[in-house]
mmCIF file of C-alpha atoms in Angstrom:
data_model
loop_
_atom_site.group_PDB
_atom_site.id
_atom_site.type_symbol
_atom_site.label_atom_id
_atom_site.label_comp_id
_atom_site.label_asym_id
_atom_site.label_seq_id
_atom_site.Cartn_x
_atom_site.Cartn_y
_atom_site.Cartn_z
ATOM 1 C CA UNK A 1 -28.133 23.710 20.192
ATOM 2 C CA UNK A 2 -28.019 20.029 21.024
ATOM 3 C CA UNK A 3 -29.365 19.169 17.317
ATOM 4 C CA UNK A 4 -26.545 21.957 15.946
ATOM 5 C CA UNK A 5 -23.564 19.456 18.062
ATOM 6 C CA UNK A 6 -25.290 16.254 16.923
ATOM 7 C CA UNK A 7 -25.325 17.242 13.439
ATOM 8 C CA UNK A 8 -21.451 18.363 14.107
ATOM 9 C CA UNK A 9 -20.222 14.902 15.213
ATOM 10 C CA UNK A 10 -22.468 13.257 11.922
ATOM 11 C CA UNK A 11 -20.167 15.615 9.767
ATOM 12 C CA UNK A 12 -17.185 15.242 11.816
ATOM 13 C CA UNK A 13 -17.849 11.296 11.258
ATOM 14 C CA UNK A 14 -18.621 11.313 7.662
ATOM 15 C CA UNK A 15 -15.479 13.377 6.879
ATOM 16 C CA UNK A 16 -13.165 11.212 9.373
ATOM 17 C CA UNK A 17 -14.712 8.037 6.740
ATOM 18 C CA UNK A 18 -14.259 9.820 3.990
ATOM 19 C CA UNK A 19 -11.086 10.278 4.601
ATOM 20 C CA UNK A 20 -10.546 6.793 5.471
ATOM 21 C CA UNK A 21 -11.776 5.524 1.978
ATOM 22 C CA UNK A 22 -9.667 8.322 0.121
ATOM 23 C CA UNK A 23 -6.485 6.668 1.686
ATOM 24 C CA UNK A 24 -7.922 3.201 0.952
ATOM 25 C CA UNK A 25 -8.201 4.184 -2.472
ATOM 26 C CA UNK A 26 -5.038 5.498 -2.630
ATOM 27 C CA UNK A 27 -3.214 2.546 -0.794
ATOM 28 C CA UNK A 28 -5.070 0.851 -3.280
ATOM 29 C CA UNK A 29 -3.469 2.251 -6.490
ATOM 30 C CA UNK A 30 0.153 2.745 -5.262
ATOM 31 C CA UNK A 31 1.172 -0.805 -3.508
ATOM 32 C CA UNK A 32 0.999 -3.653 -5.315
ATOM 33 C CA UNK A 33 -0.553 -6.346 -3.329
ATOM 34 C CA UNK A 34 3.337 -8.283 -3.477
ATOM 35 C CA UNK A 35 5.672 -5.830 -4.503
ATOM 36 C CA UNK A 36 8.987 -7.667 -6.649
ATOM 37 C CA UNK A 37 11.705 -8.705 -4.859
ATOM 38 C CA UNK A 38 13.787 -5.774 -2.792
ATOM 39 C CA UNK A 39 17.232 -5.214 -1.251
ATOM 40 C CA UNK A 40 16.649 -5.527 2.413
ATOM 41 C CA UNK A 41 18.857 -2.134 2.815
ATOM 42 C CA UNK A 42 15.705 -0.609 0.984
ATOM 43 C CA UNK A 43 14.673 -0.218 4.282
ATOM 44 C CA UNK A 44 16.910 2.207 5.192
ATOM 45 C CA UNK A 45 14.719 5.110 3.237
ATOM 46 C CA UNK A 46 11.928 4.758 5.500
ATOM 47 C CA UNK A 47 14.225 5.195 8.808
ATOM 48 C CA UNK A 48 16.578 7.964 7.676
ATOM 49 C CA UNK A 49 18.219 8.921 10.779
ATOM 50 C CA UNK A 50 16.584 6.884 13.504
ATOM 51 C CA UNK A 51 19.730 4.811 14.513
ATOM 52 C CA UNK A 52 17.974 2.462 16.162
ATOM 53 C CA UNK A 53 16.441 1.244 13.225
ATOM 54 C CA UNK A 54 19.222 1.580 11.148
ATOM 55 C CA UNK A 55 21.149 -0.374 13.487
ATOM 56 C CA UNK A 56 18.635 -3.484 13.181
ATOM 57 C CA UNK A 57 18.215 -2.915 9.536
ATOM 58 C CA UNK A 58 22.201 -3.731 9.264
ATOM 59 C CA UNK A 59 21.497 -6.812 11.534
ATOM 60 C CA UNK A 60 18.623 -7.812 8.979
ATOM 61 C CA UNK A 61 20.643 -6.914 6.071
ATOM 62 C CA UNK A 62 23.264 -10.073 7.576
ATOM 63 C CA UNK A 63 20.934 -12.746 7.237
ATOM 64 C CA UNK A 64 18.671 -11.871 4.949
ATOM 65 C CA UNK A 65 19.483 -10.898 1.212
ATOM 66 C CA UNK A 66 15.784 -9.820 -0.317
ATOM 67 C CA UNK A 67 12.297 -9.066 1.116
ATOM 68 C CA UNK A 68 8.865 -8.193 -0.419
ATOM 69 C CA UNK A 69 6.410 -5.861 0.855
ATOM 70 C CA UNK A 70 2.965 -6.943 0.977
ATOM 71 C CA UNK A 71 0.264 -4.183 0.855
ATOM 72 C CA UNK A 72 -0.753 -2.812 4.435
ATOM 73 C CA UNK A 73 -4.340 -4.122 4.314
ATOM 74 C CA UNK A 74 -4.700 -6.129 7.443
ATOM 75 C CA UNK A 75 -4.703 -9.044 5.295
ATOM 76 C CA UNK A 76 -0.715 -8.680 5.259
ATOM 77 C CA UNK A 77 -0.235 -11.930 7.362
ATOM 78 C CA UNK A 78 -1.866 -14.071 5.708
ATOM 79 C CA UNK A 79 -1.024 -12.817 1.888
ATOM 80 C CA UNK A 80 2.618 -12.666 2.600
ATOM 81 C CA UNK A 81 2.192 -16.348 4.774
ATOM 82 C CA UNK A 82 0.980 -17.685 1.830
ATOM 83 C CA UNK A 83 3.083 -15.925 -0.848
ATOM 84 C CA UNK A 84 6.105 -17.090 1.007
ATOM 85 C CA UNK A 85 5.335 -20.840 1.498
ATOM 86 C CA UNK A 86 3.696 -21.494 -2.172
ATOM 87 C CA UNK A 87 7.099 -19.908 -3.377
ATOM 88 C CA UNK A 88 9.413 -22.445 -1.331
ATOM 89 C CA UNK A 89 6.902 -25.002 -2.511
ATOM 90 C CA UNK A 90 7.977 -24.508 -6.139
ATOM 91 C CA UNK A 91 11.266 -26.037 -5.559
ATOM 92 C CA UNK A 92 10.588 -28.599 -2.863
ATOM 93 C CA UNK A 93 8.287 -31.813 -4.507
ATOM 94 C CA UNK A 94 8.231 -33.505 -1.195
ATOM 95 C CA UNK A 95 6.469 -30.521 0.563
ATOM 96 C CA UNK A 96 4.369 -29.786 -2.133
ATOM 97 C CA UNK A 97 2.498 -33.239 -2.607
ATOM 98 C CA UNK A 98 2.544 -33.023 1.057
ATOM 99 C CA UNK A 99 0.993 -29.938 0.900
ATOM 100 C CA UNK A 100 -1.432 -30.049 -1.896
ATOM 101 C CA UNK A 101 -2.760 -33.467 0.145
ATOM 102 C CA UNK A 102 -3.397 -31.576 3.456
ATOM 103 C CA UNK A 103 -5.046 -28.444 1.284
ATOM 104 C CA UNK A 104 -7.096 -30.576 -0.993
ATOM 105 C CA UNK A 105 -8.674 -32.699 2.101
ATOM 106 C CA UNK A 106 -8.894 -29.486 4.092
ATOM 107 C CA UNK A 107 -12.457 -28.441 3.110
ATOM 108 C CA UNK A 108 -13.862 -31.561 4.029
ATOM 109 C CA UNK A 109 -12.058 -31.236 7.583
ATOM 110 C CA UNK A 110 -13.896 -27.682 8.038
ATOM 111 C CA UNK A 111 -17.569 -28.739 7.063
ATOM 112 C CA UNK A 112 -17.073 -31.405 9.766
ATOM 113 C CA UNK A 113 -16.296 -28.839 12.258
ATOM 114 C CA UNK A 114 -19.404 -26.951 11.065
ATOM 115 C CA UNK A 115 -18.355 -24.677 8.200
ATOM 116 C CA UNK A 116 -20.922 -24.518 5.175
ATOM 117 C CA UNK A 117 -20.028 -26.622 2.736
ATOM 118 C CA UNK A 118 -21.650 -24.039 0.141
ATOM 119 C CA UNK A 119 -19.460 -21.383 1.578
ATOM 120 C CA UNK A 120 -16.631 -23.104 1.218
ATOM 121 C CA UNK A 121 -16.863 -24.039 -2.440
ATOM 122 C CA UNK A 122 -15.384 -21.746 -4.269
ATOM 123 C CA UNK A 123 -12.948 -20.487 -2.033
ATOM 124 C CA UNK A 124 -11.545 -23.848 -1.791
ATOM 125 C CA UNK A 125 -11.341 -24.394 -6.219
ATOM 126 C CA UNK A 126 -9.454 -21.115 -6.080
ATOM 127 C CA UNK A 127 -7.271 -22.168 -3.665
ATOM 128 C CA UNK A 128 -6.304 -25.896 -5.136
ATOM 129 C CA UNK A 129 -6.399 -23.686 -8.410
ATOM 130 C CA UNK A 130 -3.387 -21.129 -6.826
ATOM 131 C CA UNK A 131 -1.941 -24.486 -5.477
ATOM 132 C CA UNK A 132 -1.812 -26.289 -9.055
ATOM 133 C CA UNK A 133 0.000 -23.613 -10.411
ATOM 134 C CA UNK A 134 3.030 -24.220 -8.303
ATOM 135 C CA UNK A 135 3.485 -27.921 -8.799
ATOM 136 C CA UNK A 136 7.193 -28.512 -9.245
ATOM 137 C CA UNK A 137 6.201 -31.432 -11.580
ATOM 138 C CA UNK A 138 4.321 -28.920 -14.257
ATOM 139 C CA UNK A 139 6.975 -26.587 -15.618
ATOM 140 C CA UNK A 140 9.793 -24.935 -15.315
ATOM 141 C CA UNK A 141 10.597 -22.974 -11.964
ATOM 142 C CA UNK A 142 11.086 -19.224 -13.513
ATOM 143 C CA UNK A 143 7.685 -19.873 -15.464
ATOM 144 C CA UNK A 144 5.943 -20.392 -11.753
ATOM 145 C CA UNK A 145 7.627 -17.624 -10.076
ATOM 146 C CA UNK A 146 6.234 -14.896 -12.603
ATOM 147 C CA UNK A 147 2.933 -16.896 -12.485
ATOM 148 C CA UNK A 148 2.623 -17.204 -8.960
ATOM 149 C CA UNK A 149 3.518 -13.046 -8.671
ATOM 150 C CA UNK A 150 0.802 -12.334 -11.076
ATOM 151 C CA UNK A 151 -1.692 -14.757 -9.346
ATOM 152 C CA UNK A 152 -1.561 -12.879 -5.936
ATOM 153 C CA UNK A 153 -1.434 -9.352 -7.716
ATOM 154 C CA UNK A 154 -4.460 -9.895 -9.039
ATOM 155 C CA UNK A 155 -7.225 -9.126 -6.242
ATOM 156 C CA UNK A 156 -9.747 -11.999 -6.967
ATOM 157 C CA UNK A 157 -7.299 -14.796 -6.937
ATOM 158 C CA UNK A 158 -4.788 -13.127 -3.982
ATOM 159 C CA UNK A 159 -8.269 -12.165 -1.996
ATOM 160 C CA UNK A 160 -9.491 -15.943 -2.264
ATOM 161 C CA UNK A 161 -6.485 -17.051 -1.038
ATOM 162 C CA UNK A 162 -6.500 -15.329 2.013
ATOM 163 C CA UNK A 163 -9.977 -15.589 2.892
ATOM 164 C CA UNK A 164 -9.247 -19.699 2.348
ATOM 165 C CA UNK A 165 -6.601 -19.364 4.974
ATOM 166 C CA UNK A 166 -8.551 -17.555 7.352
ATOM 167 C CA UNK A 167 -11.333 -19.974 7.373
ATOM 168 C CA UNK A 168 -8.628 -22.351 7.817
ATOM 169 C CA UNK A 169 -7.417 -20.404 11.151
ATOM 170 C CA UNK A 170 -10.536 -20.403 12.310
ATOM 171 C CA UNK A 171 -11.154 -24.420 11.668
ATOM 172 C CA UNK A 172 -8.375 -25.099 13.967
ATOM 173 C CA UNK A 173 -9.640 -22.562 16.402
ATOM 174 C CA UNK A 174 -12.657 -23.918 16.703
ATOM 175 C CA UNK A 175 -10.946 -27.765 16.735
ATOM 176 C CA UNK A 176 -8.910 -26.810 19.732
ATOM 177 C CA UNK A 177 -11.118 -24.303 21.237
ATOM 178 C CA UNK A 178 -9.987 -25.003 24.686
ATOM 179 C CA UNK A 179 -5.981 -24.932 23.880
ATOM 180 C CA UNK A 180 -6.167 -21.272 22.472
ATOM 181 C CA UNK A 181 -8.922 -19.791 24.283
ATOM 182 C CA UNK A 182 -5.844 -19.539 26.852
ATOM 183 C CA UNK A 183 -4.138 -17.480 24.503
ATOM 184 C CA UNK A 184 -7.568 -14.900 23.386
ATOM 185 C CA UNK A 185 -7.366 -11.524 26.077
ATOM 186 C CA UNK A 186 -10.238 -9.548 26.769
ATOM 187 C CA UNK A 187 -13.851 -11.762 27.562
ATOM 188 C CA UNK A 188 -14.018 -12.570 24.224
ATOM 189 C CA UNK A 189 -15.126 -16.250 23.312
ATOM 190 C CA UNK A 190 -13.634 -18.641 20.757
ATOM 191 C CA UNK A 191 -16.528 -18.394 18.905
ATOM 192 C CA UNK A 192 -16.533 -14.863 19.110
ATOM 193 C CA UNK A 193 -12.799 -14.546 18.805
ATOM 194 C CA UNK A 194 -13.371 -16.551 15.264
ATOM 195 C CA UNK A 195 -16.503 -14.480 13.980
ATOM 196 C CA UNK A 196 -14.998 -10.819 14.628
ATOM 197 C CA UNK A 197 -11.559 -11.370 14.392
ATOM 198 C CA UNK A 198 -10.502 -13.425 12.462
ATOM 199 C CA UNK A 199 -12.679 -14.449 9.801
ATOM 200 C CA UNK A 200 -13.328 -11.193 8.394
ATOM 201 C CA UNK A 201 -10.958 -9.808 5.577
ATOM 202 C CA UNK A 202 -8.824 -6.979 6.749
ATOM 203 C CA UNK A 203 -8.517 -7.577 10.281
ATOM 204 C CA UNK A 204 -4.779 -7.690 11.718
ATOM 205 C CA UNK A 205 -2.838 -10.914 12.651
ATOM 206 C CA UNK A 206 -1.400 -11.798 16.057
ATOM 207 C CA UNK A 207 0.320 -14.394 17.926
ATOM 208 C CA UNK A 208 -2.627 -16.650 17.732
ATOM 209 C CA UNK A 209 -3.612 -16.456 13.997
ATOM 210 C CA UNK A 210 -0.032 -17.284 12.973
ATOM 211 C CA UNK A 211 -0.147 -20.348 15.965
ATOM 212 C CA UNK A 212 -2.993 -21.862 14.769
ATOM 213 C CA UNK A 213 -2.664 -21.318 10.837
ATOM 214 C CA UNK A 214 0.505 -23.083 11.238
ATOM 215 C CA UNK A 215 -0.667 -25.871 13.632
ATOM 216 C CA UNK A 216 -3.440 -26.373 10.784
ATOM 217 C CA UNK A 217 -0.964 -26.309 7.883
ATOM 218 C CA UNK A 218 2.221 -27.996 9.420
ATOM 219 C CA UNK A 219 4.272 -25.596 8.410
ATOM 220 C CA UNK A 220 6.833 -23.528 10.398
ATOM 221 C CA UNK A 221 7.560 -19.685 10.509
ATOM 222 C CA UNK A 222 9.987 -17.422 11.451
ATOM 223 C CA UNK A 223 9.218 -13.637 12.212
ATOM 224 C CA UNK A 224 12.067 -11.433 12.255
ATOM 225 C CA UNK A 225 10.339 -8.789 14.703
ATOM 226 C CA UNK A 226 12.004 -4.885 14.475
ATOM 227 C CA UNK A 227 10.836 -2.246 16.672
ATOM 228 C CA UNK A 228 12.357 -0.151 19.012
ATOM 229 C CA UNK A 229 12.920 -2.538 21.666
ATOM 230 C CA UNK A 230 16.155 -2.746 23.474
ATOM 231 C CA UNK A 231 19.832 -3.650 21.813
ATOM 232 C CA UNK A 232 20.368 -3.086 17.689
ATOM 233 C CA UNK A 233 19.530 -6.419 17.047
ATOM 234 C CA UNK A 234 16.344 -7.808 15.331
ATOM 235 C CA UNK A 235 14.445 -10.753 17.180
ATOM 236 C CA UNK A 236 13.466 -13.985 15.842
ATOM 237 C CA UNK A 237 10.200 -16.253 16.786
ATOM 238 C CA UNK A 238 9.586 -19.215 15.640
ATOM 239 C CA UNK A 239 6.028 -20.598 15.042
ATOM 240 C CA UNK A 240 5.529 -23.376 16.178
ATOM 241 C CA UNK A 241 8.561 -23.141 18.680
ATOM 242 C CA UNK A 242 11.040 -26.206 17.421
ATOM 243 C CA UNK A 243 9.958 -26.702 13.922
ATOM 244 C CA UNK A 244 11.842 -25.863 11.332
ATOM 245 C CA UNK A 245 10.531 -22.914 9.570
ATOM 246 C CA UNK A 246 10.082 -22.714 5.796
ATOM 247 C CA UNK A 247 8.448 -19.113 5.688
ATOM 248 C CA UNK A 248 10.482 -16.042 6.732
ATOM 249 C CA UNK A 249 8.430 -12.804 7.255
ATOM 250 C CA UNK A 250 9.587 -9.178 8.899
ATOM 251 C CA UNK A 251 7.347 -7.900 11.522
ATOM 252 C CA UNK A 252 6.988 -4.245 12.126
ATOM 253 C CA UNK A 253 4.399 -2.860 14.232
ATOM 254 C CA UNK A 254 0.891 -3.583 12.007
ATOM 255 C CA UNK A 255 2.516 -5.039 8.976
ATOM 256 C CA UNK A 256 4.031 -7.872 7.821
ATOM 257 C CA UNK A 257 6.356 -8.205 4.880
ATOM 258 C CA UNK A 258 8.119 -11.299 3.189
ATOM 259 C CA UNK A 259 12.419 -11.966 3.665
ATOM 260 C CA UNK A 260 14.847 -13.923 1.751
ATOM 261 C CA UNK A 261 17.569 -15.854 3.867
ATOM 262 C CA UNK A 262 21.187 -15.398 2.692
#
């Protein structure tokens, strides 16, 4: 009898993963990992008569004119982060020399905090590669746009990218272990913290990922969070608090997705 349950809850299991993978798969082949820009008011066909969201889609819709989805991997964060920022970068020389100092110096920062330099390799070419092909200074700004879309919808390239800016999270992390660790709930270490959390690809963002990715980067974001909280307005946090932010994302419970301002 016992054998009979045990060999119940293997099945049970198996079928609970393979139904897992099946949506996976299908996530997979029916969201692009950036979608094309979107009418904010797009929104309104996944809330069809919930007021309450419609009521903070509205508010949305006055401040912000477009938004792309990002694919609901867990790796939304950080795709649509950097999506967003190498996008504003393409029109903004100052930020992007800026930028493309910090990122090309920033491998050399992370094998000093202990990071394998082998490890880091090739993550970090792709990266500068991604980087390069935004340089205001190369071509024209339409020409970048379509190239940069096409970079992160293609999996190797977009993956890289995000794995890059996780190890960078976890650099600063680890380089102000003692500010954040503060921040980390549960009994959960900052080494820990780093190695199961945030590290590995497809593992959701909070507070502290978008804190310390933008600490490391110097760059600021707003998130336009919408859930059913109280009033029919949305609510906006800016990371870190007083800088100006450059990247605008939507926040709804899980998921991140990219906005336009007006």
């Amino acid at each position: 009898m016992e054998k009979l349950e045990q060999n119940d809850n293997v099945n049970r299991d198996e079928l609970i993963m393979q139904q897992q993978r099946e949506i996976e798969k299908e996530i997979s082949e029916t969201i692009p990992l950036v979608s094309e820009k979107l009418p904010v008011a797009c929104l309104n066909e996944e809330y069809l008569g919930d007021a309450v969201f419609t009521s903070k889609i509205l508010d949305l819709a006055s401040k912000y004119s477009f938004m792309r989805r990002t694919r609901p991997d867990g790796n939304c964060f950080f795709r649509a982060f950097a999506y967003a920022y190498l996008e504003h970068l393409i029109s903004n020389k100052d930020d992007y020399e800026k930028f493309r100092q910090l990122a090309e110096t920033s491998k050399d920062k992370l094998v000093e905090l202990g990071f394998p330099r082998l490890t880091l390799e090739d993550f970090h070419e792709t990266f500068m590669e991604v980087v390069r092909k935004v340089d205001p200074n190369a071509t024209s700004e339409g020409d970048m746009s379509a190239q940069l879309h096409n970079v992160f919808n293609d999996q190797g390239y977009s993956d890289y990218v995000v794995v890059y800016l996780r190890l960078l999270t976890s650099g600063k992390l680890e380089e102000e272990a003692d500010f954040y660790q503060n921040f980390i709930e549960g009994n959960y270490t900052i080494e820990e913290f780093r190695h199961q959390e945030v590290e590995p690809m497809y593992k959701e963002s909070d507070h502290i990922h978008i804190i310390a990715l933008c600490s490391a980067l110097g760059v600021g974001v707003r998130v336009e969070y919408m859930d059913r909280g109280e009033g029919g307005m949305v609510k906006a946090h800016d990371f870190p608090e007083g800088q100006t932010p450059k990247v605008f994302l939507i926040y709804r419970p899980g998921h991140y997705d990219i906005l336009y301002p007006n």
